[in-house]
Amino acid sequence: MNKYAFTQQTRLLQQEAEAEPGLAEIVVAYTRLCTDRGNAPEFCSTEEQAAARVARASWFQKSFLERNAHLPAQVCALFVAYGQELSYKNLPLIFSQEDLAFRLGISLRQLHWLAYARSGRYHALKIPKSNGSLRELHAPTAKLKTVQKWIAQQILHKRKPHQYATAYFPGARLLDNANPHVGRKLVVRLDLKNFFPSTSFAQVRRVFTDLGYTYSVSRLLANLCCHEGNLVQGAPSSPALSNLVAHRLDARITGIKRAQAAKTKEEGRWKFYYSRYADDLIFSSDEEKLLGILPLVRQIVQEEGFQINEDKTRIMRSGRQQQVTGIVVNQHPNITAGHARFLRSVLHDIKIHGVAAAMRRWQLSGLAAPNSPAHFRQILGGKIAFVAAVNPAKGQKFLDTLRHLDFG
């Protein structure tokens, strides 16, 4: 298409947008997706070209066009082109709020209630933390939880997090976070304060617009995933969203890493390693110079809308135990001695005093009470599986002991 035809078609689309506000958002979203792929947006200049493009539409696009039969042919072709760009990213086609309700199998009225109701969407819970304090969660209602799971599975998991993000995606392992830091002379851990609640509605909405959805659709999706203007701690969509929100943070820290590696020896080249597990930022190096980049990291964290919890900052040298998300990394990945003693004592309790007594002591120690002996065995099996992933030999010993215990 020559520049004159492009200009004319753009003018016509703008005129249509005056009558159909959502069309302007489609033009913006379509143009952004084309630019991301390095292509120029293509607008049909004739009805023949538009008809040819519409003929290649998917069944969902044709269903949408049938529901909007009043749209001109060239506008229909624009929706088809925009839908194709979303398909390239393996994302569900959502042109409007009505489309999202259709995808979810609920009415538009119910969708709006789930997104905008001032009360009744969540109920607050308080669970004990390892330090004895309480963590406040907001559990969504069953219907909202189903919608949030759909958003996570069908939209958010279609985009991979940053390569140095090691949590909250299928196949993620604690070892992936620990392995880069094994055997380093210096390990530093920074904690992001109130990671989920400090993630704003605007940051969440930007994730959906960056994926390719229109502003109005992105705003609706963000409202479904936020509570009182922030990301919800307790929603199934929050972990994946937090990773995508923090992508720019990971990228900027990686930029420091690459810049340092690109220096010449004369300029003082040295190497450091970075990974992030949820709200834990882990750095390691064989050089004390690592401490010199921390002020810049703090500045980047603040600029990206987060805050470091200085009380949880840890600087660990090789002369003491170095822990990364509960895994000892001094020489090789291993569990802590305290974790091993705790498991050993619980298994011994069951053997000597029985399951009921062990469950009571488990609860008195501040841990969540198991629902039944079978549930207790399941919990212990999960903890032993973690040990086996870190230290297979030790994990096998615990597993052999567990197999010989009677849970009634």
JSON list of C-alpha atoms in Angstrom, two decimals, residues 29-166:
[
{"chain": "A", "resi": 29, "resn": "ALA", "atom": "CA", "xyz": [-3.26, -2.45, 19.84]},
{"chain": "A", "resi": 30, "resn": "TYR", "atom": "CA", "xyz": [-2.90, -3.83, 16.29]},
{"chain": "A", "resi": 31, "resn": "THR", "atom": "CA", "xyz": [-0.20, -1.31, 15.43]},
{"chain": "A", "resi": 32, "resn": "ARG", "atom": "CA", "xyz": [1.70, -2.14, 18.63]},
{"chain": "A", "resi": 33, "resn": "LEU", "atom": "CA", "xyz": [1.62, -5.87, 17.92]},
{"chain": "A", "resi": 34, "resn": "CYS", "atom": "CA", "xyz": [2.85, -5.35, 14.34]},
{"chain": "A", "resi": 35, "resn": "THR", "atom": "CA", "xyz": [5.67, -3.12, 15.57]},
{"chain": "A", "resi": 36, "resn": "ASP", "atom": "CA", "xyz": [6.71, -5.71, 18.16]},
{"chain": "A", "resi": 37, "resn": "ARG", "atom": "CA", "xyz": [7.15, -8.24, 15.34]},
{"chain": "A", "resi": 38, "resn": "GLY", "atom": "CA", "xyz": [9.03, -5.71, 13.22]},
{"chain": "A", "resi": 39, "resn": "ASN", "atom": "CA", "xyz": [6.24, -5.40, 10.63]},
{"chain": "A", "resi": 40, "resn": "ALA", "atom": "CA", "xyz": [4.26, -2.44, 9.37]},
{"chain": "A", "resi": 41, "resn": "PRO", "atom": "CA", "xyz": [0.49, -2.55, 10.00]},
{"chain": "A", "resi": 42, "resn": "GLU", "atom": "CA", "xyz": [-1.52, -3.36, 6.89]},
{"chain": "A", "resi": 43, "resn": "PHE", "atom": "CA", "xyz": [-4.88, -1.64, 6.36]},
{"chain": "A", "resi": 44, "resn": "CYS", "atom": "CA", "xyz": [-7.04, -2.73, 3.46]},
{"chain": "A", "resi": 45, "resn": "SER", "atom": "CA", "xyz": [-7.59, 0.16, 1.02]},
{"chain": "A", "resi": 46, "resn": "THR", "atom": "CA", "xyz": [-10.35, -1.48, -1.04]},
{"chain": "A", "resi": 47, "resn": "GLU", "atom": "CA", "xyz": [-13.41, -3.55, -0.28]},
{"chain": "A", "resi": 48, "resn": "GLU", "atom": "CA", "xyz": [-12.00, -6.36, -2.43]},
{"chain": "A", "resi": 49, "resn": "GLN", "atom": "CA", "xyz": [-8.87, -6.58, -0.24]},
{"chain": "A", "resi": 50, "resn": "ALA", "atom": "CA", "xyz": [-11.03, -6.43, 2.86]},
{"chain": "A", "resi": 51, "resn": "ALA", "atom": "CA", "xyz": [-13.29, -9.22, 1.62]},
{"chain": "A", "resi": 52, "resn": "ALA", "atom": "CA", "xyz": [-10.29, -11.41, 0.85]},
{"chain": "A", "resi": 53, "resn": "ARG", "atom": "CA", "xyz": [-8.89, -10.91, 4.36]},
{"chain": "A", "resi": 54, "resn": "VAL", "atom": "CA", "xyz": [-12.25, -11.56, 6.03]},
{"chain": "A", "resi": 55, "resn": "ALA", "atom": "CA", "xyz": [-12.56, -14.80, 4.06]},
{"chain": "A", "resi": 56, "resn": "ARG", "atom": "CA", "xyz": [-9.43, -16.05, 5.88]},
{"chain": "A", "resi": 57, "resn": "ALA", "atom": "CA", "xyz": [-10.90, -15.30, 9.32]},
{"chain": "A", "resi": 58, "resn": "SER", "atom": "CA", "xyz": [-11.01, -17.96, 12.02]},
{"chain": "A", "resi": 59, "resn": "TRP", "atom": "CA", "xyz": [-14.30, -19.31, 13.33]},
{"chain": "A", "resi": 60, "resn": "PHE", "atom": "CA", "xyz": [-14.14, -17.05, 16.38]},
{"chain": "A", "resi": 61, "resn": "GLN", "atom": "CA", "xyz": [-13.44, -13.99, 14.25]},
{"chain": "A", "resi": 62, "resn": "LYS", "atom": "CA", "xyz": [-16.35, -14.85, 11.96]},
{"chain": "A", "resi": 63, "resn": "SER", "atom": "CA", "xyz": [-18.58, -15.30, 15.01]},
{"chain": "A", "resi": 64, "resn": "PHE", "atom": "CA", "xyz": [-17.53, -11.86, 16.21]},
{"chain": "A", "resi": 65, "resn": "LEU", "atom": "CA", "xyz": [-18.19, -10.32, 12.80]},
{"chain": "A", "resi": 66, "resn": "GLU", "atom": "CA", "xyz": [-21.62, -11.94, 12.64]},
{"chain": "A", "resi": 67, "resn": "ARG", "atom": "CA", "xyz": [-22.46, -10.33, 15.99]},
{"chain": "A", "resi": 68, "resn": "ASN", "atom": "CA", "xyz": [-21.26, -6.99, 14.62]},
{"chain": "A", "resi": 69, "resn": "ALA", "atom": "CA", "xyz": [-22.72, -7.10, 11.11]},
{"chain": "A", "resi": 70, "resn": "HIS", "atom": "CA", "xyz": [-23.04, -3.30, 11.03]},
{"chain": "A", "resi": 71, "resn": "LEU", "atom": "CA", "xyz": [-19.27, -2.81, 10.74]},
{"chain": "A", "resi": 72, "resn": "PRO", "atom": "CA", "xyz": [-17.90, -1.74, 7.30]},
{"chain": "A", "resi": 73, "resn": "ALA", "atom": "CA", "xyz": [-15.87, -4.32, 5.38]},
{"chain": "A", "resi": 74, "resn": "GLN", "atom": "CA", "xyz": [-12.57, -2.53, 5.91]},
{"chain": "A", "resi": 75, "resn": "VAL", "atom": "CA", "xyz": [-13.16, -2.34, 9.67]},
{"chain": "A", "resi": 76, "resn": "CYS", "atom": "CA", "xyz": [-13.99, -6.06, 9.69]},
{"chain": "A", "resi": 77, "resn": "ALA", "atom": "CA", "xyz": [-10.69, -6.69, 7.93]},
{"chain": "A", "resi": 78, "resn": "LEU", "atom": "CA", "xyz": [-8.90, -4.71, 10.65]},
{"chain": "A", "resi": 79, "resn": "PHE", "atom": "CA", "xyz": [-10.38, -6.98, 13.35]},
{"chain": "A", "resi": 80, "resn": "VAL", "atom": "CA", "xyz": [-9.25, -10.03, 11.38]},
{"chain": "A", "resi": 81, "resn": "ALA", "atom": "CA", "xyz": [-5.71, -8.65, 11.07]},
{"chain": "A", "resi": 82, "resn": "TYR", "atom": "CA", "xyz": [-5.60, -7.79, 14.77]},
{"chain": "A", "resi": 83, "resn": "GLY", "atom": "CA", "xyz": [-6.87, -11.26, 15.65]},
{"chain": "A", "resi": 84, "resn": "GLN", "atom": "CA", "xyz": [-4.14, -12.79, 13.53]},
{"chain": "A", "resi": 85, "resn": "GLU", "atom": "CA", "xyz": [-1.49, -10.86, 15.47]},
{"chain": "A", "resi": 86, "resn": "LEU", "atom": "CA", "xyz": [-2.89, -12.16, 18.75]},
{"chain": "A", "resi": 87, "resn": "SER", "atom": "CA", "xyz": [-2.86, -15.69, 17.30]},
{"chain": "A", "resi": 88, "resn": "TYR", "atom": "CA", "xyz": [0.84, -15.33, 16.49]},
{"chain": "A", "resi": 89, "resn": "LYS", "atom": "CA", "xyz": [1.39, -14.94, 20.25]},
{"chain": "A", "resi": 90, "resn": "ASN", "atom": "CA", "xyz": [-0.89, -17.92, 20.99]},
{"chain": "A", "resi": 91, "resn": "LEU", "atom": "CA", "xyz": [-3.26, -15.66, 22.91]},
{"chain": "A", "resi": 92, "resn": "PRO", "atom": "CA", "xyz": [-7.06, -15.99, 23.01]},
{"chain": "A", "resi": 93, "resn": "LEU", "atom": "CA", "xyz": [-8.84, -13.49, 20.76]},
{"chain": "A", "resi": 94, "resn": "ILE", "atom": "CA", "xyz": [-10.54, -10.90, 22.95]},
{"chain": "A", "resi": 95, "resn": "PHE", "atom": "CA", "xyz": [-11.71, -7.82, 21.07]},
{"chain": "A", "resi": 96, "resn": "SER", "atom": "CA", "xyz": [-14.13, -6.50, 23.67]},
{"chain": "A", "resi": 97, "resn": "GLN", "atom": "CA", "xyz": [-15.54, -7.05, 27.13]},
{"chain": "A", "resi": 98, "resn": "GLU", "atom": "CA", "xyz": [-18.37, -9.06, 25.56]},
{"chain": "A", "resi": 99, "resn": "ASP", "atom": "CA", "xyz": [-15.79, -11.37, 23.99]},
{"chain": "A", "resi": 100, "resn": "LEU", "atom": "CA", "xyz": [-14.17, -12.00, 27.37]},
{"chain": "A", "resi": 101, "resn": "ALA", "atom": "CA", "xyz": [-17.55, -12.88, 28.90]},
{"chain": "A", "resi": 102, "resn": "PHE", "atom": "CA", "xyz": [-18.19, -15.20, 25.93]},
{"chain": "A", "resi": 103, "resn": "ARG", "atom": "CA", "xyz": [-14.80, -16.89, 26.44]},
{"chain": "A", "resi": 104, "resn": "LEU", "atom": "CA", "xyz": [-15.49, -17.39, 30.14]},
{"chain": "A", "resi": 105, "resn": "GLY", "atom": "CA", "xyz": [-19.03, -18.66, 29.57]},
{"chain": "A", "resi": 106, "resn": "ILE", "atom": "CA", "xyz": [-20.66, -16.06, 31.81]},
{"chain": "A", "resi": 107, "resn": "SER", "atom": "CA", "xyz": [-22.88, -13.04, 31.27]},
{"chain": "A", "resi": 108, "resn": "LEU", "atom": "CA", "xyz": [-21.42, -9.56, 30.85]},
{"chain": "A", "resi": 109, "resn": "ARG", "atom": "CA", "xyz": [-23.29, -8.48, 33.98]},
{"chain": "A", "resi": 110, "resn": "GLN", "atom": "CA", "xyz": [-21.69, -11.26, 36.03]},
{"chain": "A", "resi": 111, "resn": "LEU", "atom": "CA", "xyz": [-18.28, -10.42, 34.57]},
{"chain": "A", "resi": 112, "resn": "HIS", "atom": "CA", "xyz": [-18.65, -6.79, 35.60]},
{"chain": "A", "resi": 113, "resn": "TRP", "atom": "CA", "xyz": [-19.64, -7.83, 39.13]},
{"chain": "A", "resi": 114, "resn": "LEU", "atom": "CA", "xyz": [-16.55, -10.04, 39.42]},
{"chain": "A", "resi": 115, "resn": "ALA", "atom": "CA", "xyz": [-14.36, -7.16, 38.25]},
{"chain": "A", "resi": 116, "resn": "TYR", "atom": "CA", "xyz": [-15.89, -4.13, 39.93]},
{"chain": "A", "resi": 117, "resn": "ALA", "atom": "CA", "xyz": [-17.96, -5.14, 42.98]},
{"chain": "A", "resi": 118, "resn": "ARG", "atom": "CA", "xyz": [-16.86, -3.20, 46.05]},
{"chain": "A", "resi": 119, "resn": "SER", "atom": "CA", "xyz": [-17.41, -6.14, 48.41]},
{"chain": "A", "resi": 120, "resn": "GLY", "atom": "CA", "xyz": [-18.08, -9.87, 48.34]},
{"chain": "A", "resi": 121, "resn": "ARG", "atom": "CA", "xyz": [-15.36, -10.82, 45.84]},
{"chain": "A", "resi": 122, "resn": "TYR", "atom": "CA", "xyz": [-12.76, -11.81, 48.47]},
{"chain": "A", "resi": 123, "resn": "HIS", "atom": "CA", "xyz": [-12.62, -12.88, 52.09]},
{"chain": "A", "resi": 124, "resn": "ALA", "atom": "CA", "xyz": [-9.59, -12.11, 54.25]},
{"chain": "A", "resi": 125, "resn": "LEU", "atom": "CA", "xyz": [-7.45, -14.86, 55.81]},
{"chain": "A", "resi": 126, "resn": "LYS", "atom": "CA", "xyz": [-4.51, -14.71, 58.18]},
{"chain": "A", "resi": 127, "resn": "ILE", "atom": "CA", "xyz": [-1.95, -17.50, 58.20]},
{"chain": "A", "resi": 128, "resn": "PRO", "atom": "CA", "xyz": [1.14, -17.83, 60.42]},
{"chain": "A", "resi": 129, "resn": "LYS", "atom": "CA", "xyz": [4.57, -17.04, 58.95]},
{"chain": "A", "resi": 130, "resn": "SER", "atom": "CA", "xyz": [7.79, -18.81, 59.93]},
{"chain": "A", "resi": 131, "resn": "ASN", "atom": "CA", "xyz": [8.78, -15.87, 62.20]},
{"chain": "A", "resi": 132, "resn": "GLY", "atom": "CA", "xyz": [5.53, -16.13, 64.17]},
{"chain": "A", "resi": 133, "resn": "SER", "atom": "CA", "xyz": [3.80, -13.11, 62.62]},
{"chain": "A", "resi": 134, "resn": "LEU", "atom": "CA", "xyz": [0.67, -13.36, 60.49]},
{"chain": "A", "resi": 135, "resn": "ARG", "atom": "CA", "xyz": [0.41, -13.03, 56.73]},
{"chain": "A", "resi": 136, "resn": "GLU", "atom": "CA", "xyz": [-2.85, -11.59, 55.40]},
{"chain": "A", "resi": 137, "resn": "LEU", "atom": "CA", "xyz": [-4.30, -13.20, 52.29]},
{"chain": "A", "resi": 138, "resn": "HIS", "atom": "CA", "xyz": [-7.43, -12.41, 50.31]},
{"chain": "A", "resi": 139, "resn": "ALA", "atom": "CA", "xyz": [-9.05, -15.56, 49.00]},
{"chain": "A", "resi": 140, "resn": "PRO", "atom": "CA", "xyz": [-11.29, -14.98, 45.94]},
{"chain": "A", "resi": 141, "resn": "THR", "atom": "CA", "xyz": [-14.77, -16.43, 45.69]},
{"chain": "A", "resi": 142, "resn": "ALA", "atom": "CA", "xyz": [-15.05, -19.73, 43.83]},
{"chain": "A", "resi": 143, "resn": "LYS", "atom": "CA", "xyz": [-16.26, -18.09, 40.59]},
{"chain": "A", "resi": 144, "resn": "LEU", "atom": "CA", "xyz": [-13.64, -15.36, 40.63]},
{"chain": "A", "resi": 145, "resn": "LYS", "atom": "CA", "xyz": [-10.96, -17.94, 41.40]},
{"chain": "A", "resi": 146, "resn": "THR", "atom": "CA", "xyz": [-12.04, -19.92, 38.32]},
{"chain": "A", "resi": 147, "resn": "VAL", "atom": "CA", "xyz": [-11.80, -16.79, 36.17]},
{"chain": "A", "resi": 148, "resn": "GLN", "atom": "CA", "xyz": [-8.34, -15.94, 37.57]},
{"chain": "A", "resi": 149, "resn": "LYS", "atom": "CA", "xyz": [-7.11, -19.47, 36.86]},
{"chain": "A", "resi": 150, "resn": "TRP", "atom": "CA", "xyz": [-8.35, -19.12, 33.27]},
{"chain": "A", "resi": 151, "resn": "ILE", "atom": "CA", "xyz": [-6.50, -15.82, 32.89]},
{"chain": "A", "resi": 152, "resn": "ALA", "atom": "CA", "xyz": [-3.30, -17.38, 34.26]},
{"chain": "A", "resi": 153, "resn": "GLN", "atom": "CA", "xyz": [-3.45, -20.51, 32.09]},
{"chain": "A", "resi": 154, "resn": "GLN", "atom": "CA", "xyz": [-4.82, -19.07, 28.85]},
{"chain": "A", "resi": 155, "resn": "ILE", "atom": "CA", "xyz": [-3.06, -15.68, 28.84]},
{"chain": "A", "resi": 156, "resn": "LEU", "atom": "CA", "xyz": [-0.28, -15.17, 31.38]},
{"chain": "A", "resi": 157, "resn": "HIS", "atom": "CA", "xyz": [1.49, -18.51, 31.00]},
{"chain": "A", "resi": 158, "resn": "LYS", "atom": "CA", "xyz": [1.72, -17.94, 27.24]},
{"chain": "A", "resi": 159, "resn": "ARG", "atom": "CA", "xyz": [4.54, -15.46, 27.87]},
{"chain": "A", "resi": 160, "resn": "LYS", "atom": "CA", "xyz": [7.74, -16.73, 29.45]},
{"chain": "A", "resi": 161, "resn": "PRO", "atom": "CA", "xyz": [9.14, -14.78, 32.40]},
{"chain": "A", "resi": 162, "resn": "HIS", "atom": "CA", "xyz": [12.68, -13.41, 32.31]},
{"chain": "A", "resi": 163, "resn": "GLN", "atom": "CA", "xyz": [15.39, -16.07, 32.08]},
{"chain": "A", "resi": 164, "resn": "TYR", "atom": "CA", "xyz": [16.63, -15.21, 35.58]},
{"chain": "A", "resi": 165, "resn": "ALA", "atom": "CA", "xyz": [13.17, -15.48, 37.17]},
{"chain": "A", "resi": 166, "resn": "THR", "atom": "CA", "xyz": [13.00, -18.94, 38.73]}
]
